[in-house]
Coordinates of C-alpha atoms (C1' of nucleotides) in Angstrom, one line a residue:
Chain R
M1 CA 144.6 100.2 105.6
V2 CA 143.5 98.4 108.5
I3 CA 140.8 100.0 110.7
K4 CA 141.4 99.5 114.4
H5 CA 140.3 100.8 117.8
V6 CA 142.7 102.7 119.9
Q7 CA 143.1 100.2 122.6
E8 CA 144.2 97.5 120.1
I9 CA 147.2 99.4 118.8
L10 CA 148.6 100.7 122.2
N11 CA 151.2 97.9 122.4
D12 CA 154.8 97.3 120.8
D13 CA 153.5 94.9 118.2
W14 CA 152.2 97.8 116.4
I15 CA 155.1 100.1 116.3
G16 CA 155.9 101.0 112.7
K17 CA 152.8 99.8 111.3
D18 CA 150.1 101.8 109.6
V19 CA 146.5 102.0 110.9
E20 CA 143.3 104.0 110.4
L21 CA 141.5 105.2 113.6
R22 CA 138.1 106.8 113.8
G23 CA 137.0 108.7 116.7
W24 CA 136.6 112.2 118.2
I25 CA 139.1 115.0 119.1
Y26 CA 139.5 114.8 122.8
R27 CA 142.3 117.5 123.1
K28 CA 144.0 119.6 120.4
R29 CA 147.1 121.6 120.7
R30 CA 148.7 123.7 118.0
T31 CA 152.3 124.7 117.9
G32 CA 153.5 126.3 114.7
K33 CA 153.5 123.7 111.9
L34 CA 152.4 120.8 114.3
I35 CA 149.0 119.9 115.6
F36 CA 148.7 117.4 118.5
V37 CA 145.4 115.7 118.4
V38 CA 144.5 113.5 121.2
L39 CA 142.0 111.0 119.6
R40 CA 139.3 109.3 121.7
D41 CA 137.2 106.3 120.7
S42 CA 135.2 104.0 122.8
T43 CA 138.2 102.1 124.0
D44 CA 140.9 104.7 124.9
I45 CA 142.8 107.8 123.9
V46 CA 145.9 108.2 121.8
Q47 CA 148.0 111.2 120.7
C48 CA 148.2 111.8 116.9
V49 CA 150.9 114.2 115.6
V50 CA 149.8 116.1 112.4
E51 CA 152.6 118.0 110.5
K52 CA 151.7 120.6 108.0
K53 CA 154.2 119.3 105.4
V54 CA 152.8 115.8 105.6
V55 CA 149.0 116.5 105.3
G56 CA 149.3 119.6 103.2
N57 CA 148.4 123.1 103.8
E58 CA 144.6 122.8 103.4
K59 CA 144.0 119.9 105.6
F60 CA 146.2 121.4 108.2
K61 CA 144.2 124.5 108.1
E62 CA 140.9 122.6 108.2
L63 CA 142.0 120.6 111.2
D64 CA 143.2 123.7 112.9
K65 CA 139.9 125.3 112.6
V66 CA 137.6 122.6 114.0
G67 CA 137.2 122.2 117.8
V68 CA 137.2 119.4 120.3
E69 CA 134.6 116.6 119.8
S70 CA 134.8 116.8 116.1
S71 CA 134.6 113.3 114.6
I72 CA 137.5 112.4 112.5
K73 CA 139.3 109.6 110.6
I74 CA 143.1 109.5 110.7
S75 CA 145.6 107.2 109.2
G76 CA 149.2 107.0 110.1
T77 CA 152.1 105.0 111.6
V78 CA 152.2 104.0 115.2
A79 CA 155.2 105.0 117.3
K80 CA 156.3 104.5 120.8
E81 CA 156.4 108.0 122.5
E82 CA 157.1 108.4 126.3
R83 CA 155.8 111.9 126.0
A84 CA 152.4 110.8 124.8
P85 CA 149.5 110.4 127.4
T86 CA 149.0 106.7 126.7
G87 CA 152.6 105.9 125.7
Y88 CA 152.2 105.7 121.9
E89 CA 151.5 108.2 119.2
I90 CA 150.4 108.2 115.7
H91 CA 152.4 110.0 112.9
V92 CA 149.5 111.1 110.8
K93 CA 149.8 110.6 107.1
D94 CA 146.1 111.7 106.3
V95 CA 143.1 113.0 108.1
E96 CA 139.5 113.4 107.4
I97 CA 137.0 115.5 109.3
V98 CA 133.7 113.6 109.3
G99 CA 131.5 115.8 111.5
P100 CA 133.1 119.2 112.6
S101 CA 132.3 120.5 116.1
F102 CA 132.7 124.0 117.1
N103 CA 132.5 125.5 120.6
F104 CA 131.8 122.2 122.4
P105 CA 130.1 123.6 125.6
I106 CA 131.9 121.5 128.1
S107 CA 135.4 122.8 128.9
K108 CA 137.7 122.6 131.9
D109 CA 135.4 124.3 134.4
K110 CA 132.2 122.4 135.1
S111 CA 129.5 122.7 137.8
D112 CA 127.3 119.9 138.7
E113 CA 124.2 121.7 137.4
F114 CA 125.9 122.4 134.0
L115 CA 127.0 118.9 133.5
L116 CA 123.6 117.6 134.3
D117 CA 122.0 120.0 131.8
N118 CA 124.5 118.7 129.3
R119 CA 124.3 115.1 130.2
H120 CA 123.9 114.1 126.6
L121 CA 127.3 115.5 125.9
W122 CA 129.0 114.7 129.3
V123 CA 128.4 110.9 128.7
R124 CA 131.3 111.1 126.4
S125 CA 133.9 112.2 129.1
R126 CA 136.5 109.6 130.2
E127 CA 134.8 109.4 133.7
M128 CA 131.4 108.6 132.3
N129 CA 132.7 106.3 129.9
A130 CA 134.5 104.3 132.6
I131 CA 131.3 104.3 134.9
L132 CA 129.1 103.1 131.9
K133 CA 131.3 100.3 131.2
I134 CA 131.4 99.2 134.8
R135 CA 127.7 99.4 134.7
S136 CA 127.3 97.3 131.7
T137 CA 129.5 94.7 133.2
I138 CA 127.4 94.7 136.4
F139 CA 124.2 94.2 134.4
G140 CA 125.8 91.5 132.4
A141 CA 127.1 89.7 135.5
L142 CA 123.7 90.0 137.1
H143 CA 122.0 88.2 134.2
D144 CA 124.8 85.7 134.1
F145 CA 124.3 84.8 137.8
F146 CA 120.6 84.3 137.4
R147 CA 120.7 82.4 134.3
E148 CA 123.6 80.1 135.5
N149 CA 121.6 79.4 138.7
G150 CA 118.3 78.3 137.2
Y151 CA 116.3 81.5 137.3
Y152 CA 114.1 82.4 134.4
E153 CA 114.0 86.2 133.3
T154 CA 110.5 87.5 133.1
Q155 CA 108.7 90.8 133.3
G156 CA 105.9 92.5 135.3
P157 CA 103.8 95.4 134.2
M158 CA 105.0 99.1 134.6
F159 CA 101.4 100.3 134.9
V160 CA 99.9 99.1 138.0
T161 CA 96.8 99.9 140.1
G162 CA 98.2 99.7 143.6
A163 CA 101.0 99.9 146.0
V164 CA 103.3 96.9 146.7
E165 CA 104.8 98.5 149.8
G166 CA 102.6 100.4 152.0
G167 CA 104.8 103.4 152.6
S168 CA 106.2 104.2 149.2
T169 CA 104.7 106.9 147.1
L170 CA 103.5 106.2 143.8
F171 CA 103.6 108.3 140.5
E172 CA 100.0 108.5 139.2
V173 CA 99.5 108.5 135.4
P174 CA 96.3 109.1 133.5
Y175 CA 95.2 105.8 132.0
F176 CA 92.4 106.5 129.5
N177 CA 89.7 107.5 131.7
R178 CA 91.1 106.2 135.1
K179 CA 94.1 106.4 137.1
A180 CA 97.2 104.1 137.1
Y181 CA 100.4 104.2 138.7
L182 CA 104.0 103.5 137.7
T183 CA 105.3 100.4 139.4
Q184 CA 107.5 100.6 142.4
S185 CA 108.4 96.9 142.6
S186 CA 107.7 93.9 140.5
Q187 CA 107.7 91.7 143.5
F188 CA 104.1 90.7 143.7
Y189 CA 104.1 89.7 140.0
L190 CA 107.1 87.7 140.4
E191 CA 105.6 85.9 143.2
T192 CA 102.7 84.9 140.9
L193 CA 105.2 83.6 138.4
I194 CA 107.1 81.2 140.7
F195 CA 104.0 79.0 140.6
S196 CA 104.8 78.4 137.0
L197 CA 108.6 78.9 136.7
E198 CA 109.7 78.3 140.3
K199 CA 112.7 80.6 140.2
V200 CA 112.3 84.0 138.4
Y201 CA 114.0 87.2 138.1
T202 CA 113.5 90.5 136.4
V203 CA 115.7 93.7 135.8
A204 CA 113.4 96.7 135.2
P205 CA 112.9 100.2 136.3
S206 CA 111.0 101.1 139.5
F207 CA 109.4 104.4 140.1
R208 CA 109.2 106.1 143.6
A209 CA 107.7 109.6 144.1
E210 CA 109.5 110.0 147.3
K211 CA 110.9 113.5 147.8
S212 CA 114.2 112.2 148.8
R213 CA 117.1 114.4 148.1
T214 CA 120.1 112.3 149.0
R215 CA 123.2 110.9 147.3
R216 CA 121.5 107.4 147.1
H217 CA 118.1 108.1 145.8
L218 CA 116.7 108.3 142.2
T219 CA 112.9 108.5 141.3
E220 CA 113.4 106.0 138.6
Y221 CA 116.0 103.3 139.3
W222 CA 116.9 100.0 137.9
H223 CA 115.6 97.2 140.2
A224 CA 116.8 93.6 139.9
E225 CA 114.3 91.3 141.7
A226 CA 114.2 87.6 142.2
E227 CA 111.6 85.3 143.7
A228 CA 112.1 81.6 144.1
A229 CA 109.7 78.8 145.3
W230 CA 110.7 76.5 148.1
Y231 CA 113.4 79.0 149.2
H232 CA 113.6 80.1 152.9
N233 CA 115.2 83.3 154.0
S234 CA 118.7 81.9 154.5
D235 CA 118.6 80.2 151.1
M236 CA 118.0 83.4 149.4
I237 CA 120.8 85.1 151.3
D238 CA 123.0 82.3 150.1
D239 CA 122.2 83.1 146.5
E240 CA 122.6 86.9 147.1
E241 CA 126.0 86.3 148.6
E242 CA 127.2 84.3 145.6
M243 CA 125.7 86.8 143.3
I244 CA 127.5 89.9 144.9
V245 CA 130.9 88.0 144.9
Q246 CA 130.5 87.1 141.3
I247 CA 129.5 90.5 140.1
V248 CA 132.5 92.1 142.1
Q249 CA 134.9 89.5 140.8
K250 CA 133.7 90.2 137.3
V251 CA 134.3 94.0 137.5
L252 CA 137.7 93.6 139.1
Q253 CA 138.6 91.3 136.3
D254 CA 137.2 93.0 133.3
R255 CA 137.2 96.7 134.4
K256 CA 140.6 97.3 135.9
K257 CA 141.4 100.1 133.6
E258 CA 138.1 101.8 134.3
L259 CA 138.3 101.5 138.1
K260 CA 141.8 103.2 137.8
I261 CA 140.4 106.0 135.8
L262 CA 137.9 106.6 138.5
N263 CA 140.6 106.3 141.2
R264 CA 138.7 103.6 142.9
D265 CA 140.6 101.9 145.7
T266 CA 140.0 98.3 144.8
K267 CA 141.6 96.9 148.0
M268 CA 138.1 97.0 149.5
L269 CA 136.6 95.1 146.6
E270 CA 139.3 92.4 146.6
H271 CA 138.3 91.3 150.1
I272 CA 134.9 90.5 149.1
E273 CA 134.4 86.8 149.4
K274 CA 132.0 84.5 151.2
P275 CA 130.7 84.3 153.7
F276 CA 129.4 87.8 154.7
E277 CA 128.5 88.7 158.4
R278 CA 124.7 87.8 159.0
M279 CA 123.6 89.9 162.0
K280 CA 120.2 89.8 163.6
Y281 CA 118.5 93.1 164.1
E282 CA 118.6 92.6 167.9
K283 CA 122.4 92.2 167.9
L284 CA 122.6 95.2 165.5
V285 CA 121.1 97.4 168.2
D286 CA 123.8 96.4 170.7
F287 CA 126.5 96.7 168.0
A288 CA 125.3 100.3 167.1
N289 CA 125.4 101.4 170.7
E290 CA 128.8 99.9 171.1
H291 CA 130.1 101.9 168.3
G292 CA 128.9 105.1 169.3
V293 CA 125.5 105.2 167.5
P294 CA 122.7 105.4 169.9
M295 CA 119.8 103.2 168.8
K296 CA 117.0 101.5 170.6
Y297 CA 115.1 98.4 169.7
G298 CA 112.3 99.2 167.3
D299 CA 114.2 102.0 165.5
D300 CA 114.8 101.5 161.9
L301 CA 118.2 102.1 160.4
G302 CA 118.8 105.6 159.6
A303 CA 121.5 107.0 157.3
D304 CA 123.8 107.7 160.4
E305 CA 123.3 104.1 161.7
E306 CA 123.9 102.6 158.2
S307 CA 127.1 104.3 157.5
A308 CA 128.4 104.1 161.0
I309 CA 127.8 100.3 161.1
T310 CA 129.0 99.5 157.5
K311 CA 132.3 101.6 158.1
N312 CA 133.2 98.9 160.7
F313 CA 132.9 96.1 158.0
D314 CA 135.1 95.6 154.9
K315 CA 132.4 93.3 153.3
P316 CA 128.7 93.6 152.9
V317 CA 126.7 92.7 156.0
F318 CA 123.3 91.1 156.1
I319 CA 120.9 92.4 158.8
T320 CA 118.1 89.9 159.5
H321 CA 115.1 89.4 161.7
Y322 CA 113.8 92.9 161.9
P323 CA 110.9 93.8 164.2
I324 CA 107.6 93.1 162.5
E325 CA 106.4 96.7 163.0
I326 CA 109.0 98.3 160.8
K327 CA 108.8 96.0 157.8
P328 CA 106.0 95.6 155.0
F329 CA 103.1 93.2 155.8
Y330 CA 104.1 90.5 153.4
H331 CA 107.2 89.4 155.3
R332 CA 106.8 86.0 157.1
P333 CA 107.0 86.3 160.9
D334 CA 109.5 84.0 162.5
P335 CA 107.7 80.9 163.8
E336 CA 110.2 80.9 166.7
N337 CA 109.7 84.6 167.5
P338 CA 106.6 86.1 165.9
K339 CA 107.8 89.6 167.0
V340 CA 110.3 89.6 164.2
V341 CA 110.1 88.7 160.4
L342 CA 112.4 86.5 158.3
C343 CA 113.9 89.2 156.2
H344 CA 117.2 90.6 155.4
D345 CA 118.8 93.8 154.2
M346 CA 122.3 93.8 152.6
L347 CA 124.3 96.7 153.4
A348 CA 127.3 97.5 151.4
P349 CA 130.5 98.4 153.1
E350 CA 132.6 101.8 153.2
G351 CA 129.4 103.6 154.3
Y352 CA 127.5 102.9 151.2
G353 CA 124.6 101.1 153.0
E354 CA 121.5 99.4 151.8
V355 CA 121.8 97.8 148.4
I356 CA 119.3 94.7 148.8
G357 CA 116.2 94.2 150.7
G358 CA 114.6 90.9 150.8
G359 CA 113.2 88.0 152.7
E360 CA 110.8 85.2 153.1
R361 CA 107.1 85.9 152.1
I362 CA 104.1 84.8 154.1
Y363 CA 102.8 81.7 152.4
M364 CA 99.9 80.7 154.8
L365 CA 96.5 82.3 153.9
D366 CA 95.5 82.8 157.5
V367 CA 98.8 84.5 158.4
L368 CA 98.4 86.9 155.5
L369 CA 95.0 87.9 156.2
K370 CA 95.7 88.5 159.8
R371 CA 98.7 90.8 158.8
L372 CA 96.6 92.6 156.3
E373 CA 94.1 93.3 158.9
E374 CA 96.7 94.5 161.4
E375 CA 98.1 96.8 158.9
N376 CA 94.5 98.1 158.1
L377 CA 94.8 97.0 154.4
N378 CA 91.9 95.8 152.5
P379 CA 92.3 92.3 151.4
E380 CA 90.1 92.9 148.3
D381 CA 92.8 95.3 146.9
Y382 CA 95.1 92.4 147.0
Y383 CA 92.8 89.7 145.8
W384 CA 95.3 88.2 143.4
Y385 CA 98.1 88.2 145.9
V386 CA 95.8 86.4 148.4
D387 CA 94.8 84.0 145.8
L388 CA 98.3 82.6 145.6
R389 CA 98.0 81.5 149.2
K390 CA 94.7 79.6 148.3
Y391 CA 95.8 77.4 145.4
G392 CA 98.9 75.4 146.2
S393 CA 101.0 77.8 148.1
V394 CA 104.5 77.1 148.9
P395 CA 107.2 78.7 151.1
H396 CA 109.1 81.2 149.0
A397 CA 111.6 84.1 149.4
G398 CA 112.8 86.9 147.2
F399 CA 114.7 90.2 147.1
G400 CA 115.1 93.5 145.3
L401 CA 118.4 95.0 144.5
G402 CA 119.0 98.6 143.5
V403 CA 121.3 98.1 140.5
D404 CA 122.4 101.8 140.5
R405 CA 123.3 101.5 144.0
L406 CA 125.4 98.6 143.2
V407 CA 127.2 100.5 140.5
W408 CA 127.5 103.4 142.9
W409 CA 129.2 101.4 145.5
I410 CA 131.4 99.2 143.2
A411 CA 132.6 102.2 141.2
G412 CA 133.1 104.1 144.5
L413 CA 131.1 107.1 143.2
E414 CA 130.3 110.2 145.3
H415 CA 126.5 110.3 144.2
I416 CA 124.2 107.9 142.7
K417 CA 123.4 110.2 139.9
Y418 CA 126.8 109.4 138.5
A419 CA 125.9 105.6 138.3
I420 CA 123.3 106.0 135.6
P421 CA 123.3 107.7 132.2
Y422 CA 120.3 109.9 132.8
P423 CA 119.4 110.3 136.4
R424 CA 115.9 111.1 137.4
T425 CA 115.6 113.0 140.8
I426 CA 112.9 115.1 142.3
R427 CA 114.2 118.1 140.5
R428 CA 115.5 116.6 137.3
V429 CA 113.7 115.0 134.4
K430 CA 115.9 116.3 131.5
P431 CA 117.7 115.7 129.2
Chain T
rG1 C1' 107.1 116.6 154.8
rC2 C1' 111.5 119.2 157.4
rC3 C1' 116.3 121.8 157.4
rG4 C1' 120.5 124.4 154.8
rC5 C1' 122.8 126.6 150.5
rC6 C1' 123.3 128.8 145.5
rG7 C1' 121.7 131.8 140.9
rU8 C1' 127.0 137.6 138.1
rA9 C1' 129.9 136.8 130.1
rG10 C1' 129.3 130.5 126.6
rC11 C1' 131.8 128.1 131.3
rU12 C1' 134.2 128.8 136.4
rU13 C1' 134.0 132.9 139.3
rA14 C1' 135.8 137.9 142.2
rG15 C1' 133.0 141.9 143.9
rU16 C1' 127.5 142.0 148.9
rA17 C1' 128.6 146.8 156.6
rG18 C1' 124.3 149.9 149.3
rG19 C1' 128.2 154.7 146.0
rC20 C1' 132.5 156.4 140.5
rU21 C1' 133.2 152.8 134.3
rG22 C1' 131.1 145.1 137.6
rG23 C1' 137.0 142.6 137.5
rA24 C1' 139.6 137.9 136.3
rG25 C1' 140.6 132.9 134.4
rC26 C1' 139.1 129.5 130.7
rG27 C1' 136.5 129.2 126.1
rG28 C1' 135.6 132.3 121.3
rC29 C1' 137.8 135.5 117.2
rC30 C1' 142.7 137.6 114.9
rG31 C1' 148.0 137.1 114.9
rG32 C1' 152.8 134.3 116.3
rC33 C1' 155.3 129.8 117.6
rU34 C1' 158.3 122.6 114.9
rG35 C1' 157.3 118.4 120.6
rU36 C1' 152.7 120.0 123.0
rU37 C1' 150.7 117.5 127.7
rA38 C1' 143.7 120.9 130.4
rA39 C1' 150.7 124.3 125.9
rC40 C1' 152.6 129.2 125.5
rC41 C1' 152.9 134.7 123.9
rG42 C1' 150.2 139.4 121.9
rG43 C1' 145.7 141.7 120.7
rC44 C1' 140.1 141.9 120.2
rA45 C1' 135.1 140.9 121.2
rG46 C1' 131.7 139.3 124.9
rG47 C1' 127.2 141.3 130.8
rU48 C1' 118.9 141.4 131.2
rC49 C1' 124.4 140.6 137.7
rC50 C1' 117.7 134.6 137.4
rC51 C1' 112.5 137.2 137.2
rA52 C1' 108.8 140.6 139.4
rG53 C1' 107.9 144.2 143.1
rG54 C1' 109.6 147.0 147.2
rU55 C1' 113.1 150.2 150.4
rU56 C1' 116.5 154.3 149.0
rC57 C1' 119.2 160.3 146.3
rG58 C1' 121.4 155.6 144.7
rA59 C1' 120.5 148.2 144.4
rA60 C1' 124.6 142.7 141.6
rU61 C1' 124.6 144.1 147.0
rC62 C1' 118.9 145.1 151.6
rC63 C1' 113.5 143.3 151.9
rU64 C1' 109.2 140.3 150.0
rG65 C1' 107.4 137.0 146.4
rG66 C1' 108.3 133.8 142.3
rC67 C1' 111.3 130.5 139.0
rG68 C1' 115.6 127.3 138.5
rG69 C1' 119.3 124.3 140.9
rC70 C1' 122.5 121.8 144.8
rG71 C1' 123.1 119.3 149.4
rG72 C1' 121.3 116.9 154.0
rC73 C1' 117.2 114.5 157.1
rG74 C1' 113.0 111.3 157.1
rC75 C1' 111.5 107.2 153.8
rC76 C1' 113.5 103.5 150.8
rA77 C1' 116.7 99.9 146.8

RNA sequence: GCCGCCGUAGCUUAGUAGGCUGGAGCGGCCGGCUGUUAACCGGCAGGUCCCAGGUUCGAAUCCUGGCGGCGGCGCCA
């Protein structure tokens, strides 16, 4: 008997043929001498009809006894059946219970807290299954983009000794007899590596001890970062635009079924093509005020501003040329207007907001030293970063992308905690 | 750092101007049913009302503190 996945046999070619399926009991209903088992595997679900007179008294009783999520092997004949959830059903000839399950804790009523406590079991749900597949596709498409565009994959350390960005809060960890921190960005390390590889990227966790309690924050999140020698701000934006379009296309192509399971309205995703709007911060202030969000020059974008702005676009938007005061020290001041820096944030549409932050880095030694001084930072703490500007510096640019945020937006999720298998937030470090 | 909300059975909850035995649905167990769709019908079991202290004749209900959790702001990706 041929072993198949559910998805493979859900078509007319299989009608009347015998198959063996392996999976888990998703639903079970008994009516007299019949048991309807909805079998789930990684690919899909299918209804299986078990008759007492076919499988025998003993097997029937055994199957009747076990609960949902028991793992089973069943063999039988495929039939078309309008009444079955996925249009086909299996007339079971034999069933084997591999790992029984009794009183599976997750039933129809579910609170957020309960599902998070039982995340190790909830990952089996159809929704989580769909999200995890979309997430896998997104990670794959990210790697494809970088590799097809001349970026080398590399890695920075997770244990570090200092902050990359002034403001962010670091997790302190004991490191033998001194202190170390968990990295919040690999950017500076990537900058060192462009002098060897020119174009580099990494996909790694970043850690932020910010006490943020919002639908778009995790304390541990997956950070895709890239850095490229000889790139200016707009070159980097070009790459990001292409990257986002490719990822969205890939998901639309490969994950139709999953997007449907999640009730994702894909119309918004289908619009996404180049070019994206590129708006200077200065223009954005006017735009915000015209759209009922009071904002004055020098204000950073808050959640209200972000969502109000992105609701007016059906594609991602790049905001560029922020005032120098509201961005970290390493951004390169615009030679034509030193009050702003050559940076960009990409805001996802539909109110999702910031997904990418990036820009051109300062490459002149004197400019960097001046900026460190203005920000009251000690150049000695950044000696290796400063060194890069002493030995054959080149213009370069880079970005950081919150991959979980990308999943959150593309899958159209309510909260970022649904975008990652095991979310880490200020209040949750288990399971 | 700031603001708001929640904690009652395995799960989801009703009950809080203090008052008799804290109700229900789902799940579980027992029985029934040959086409179910989160099946249905009958029966049964199941409670530290988050914890500690206080007010009171009397607390799930009011007060104080603690623990656990959820959401939002700020900050960020």
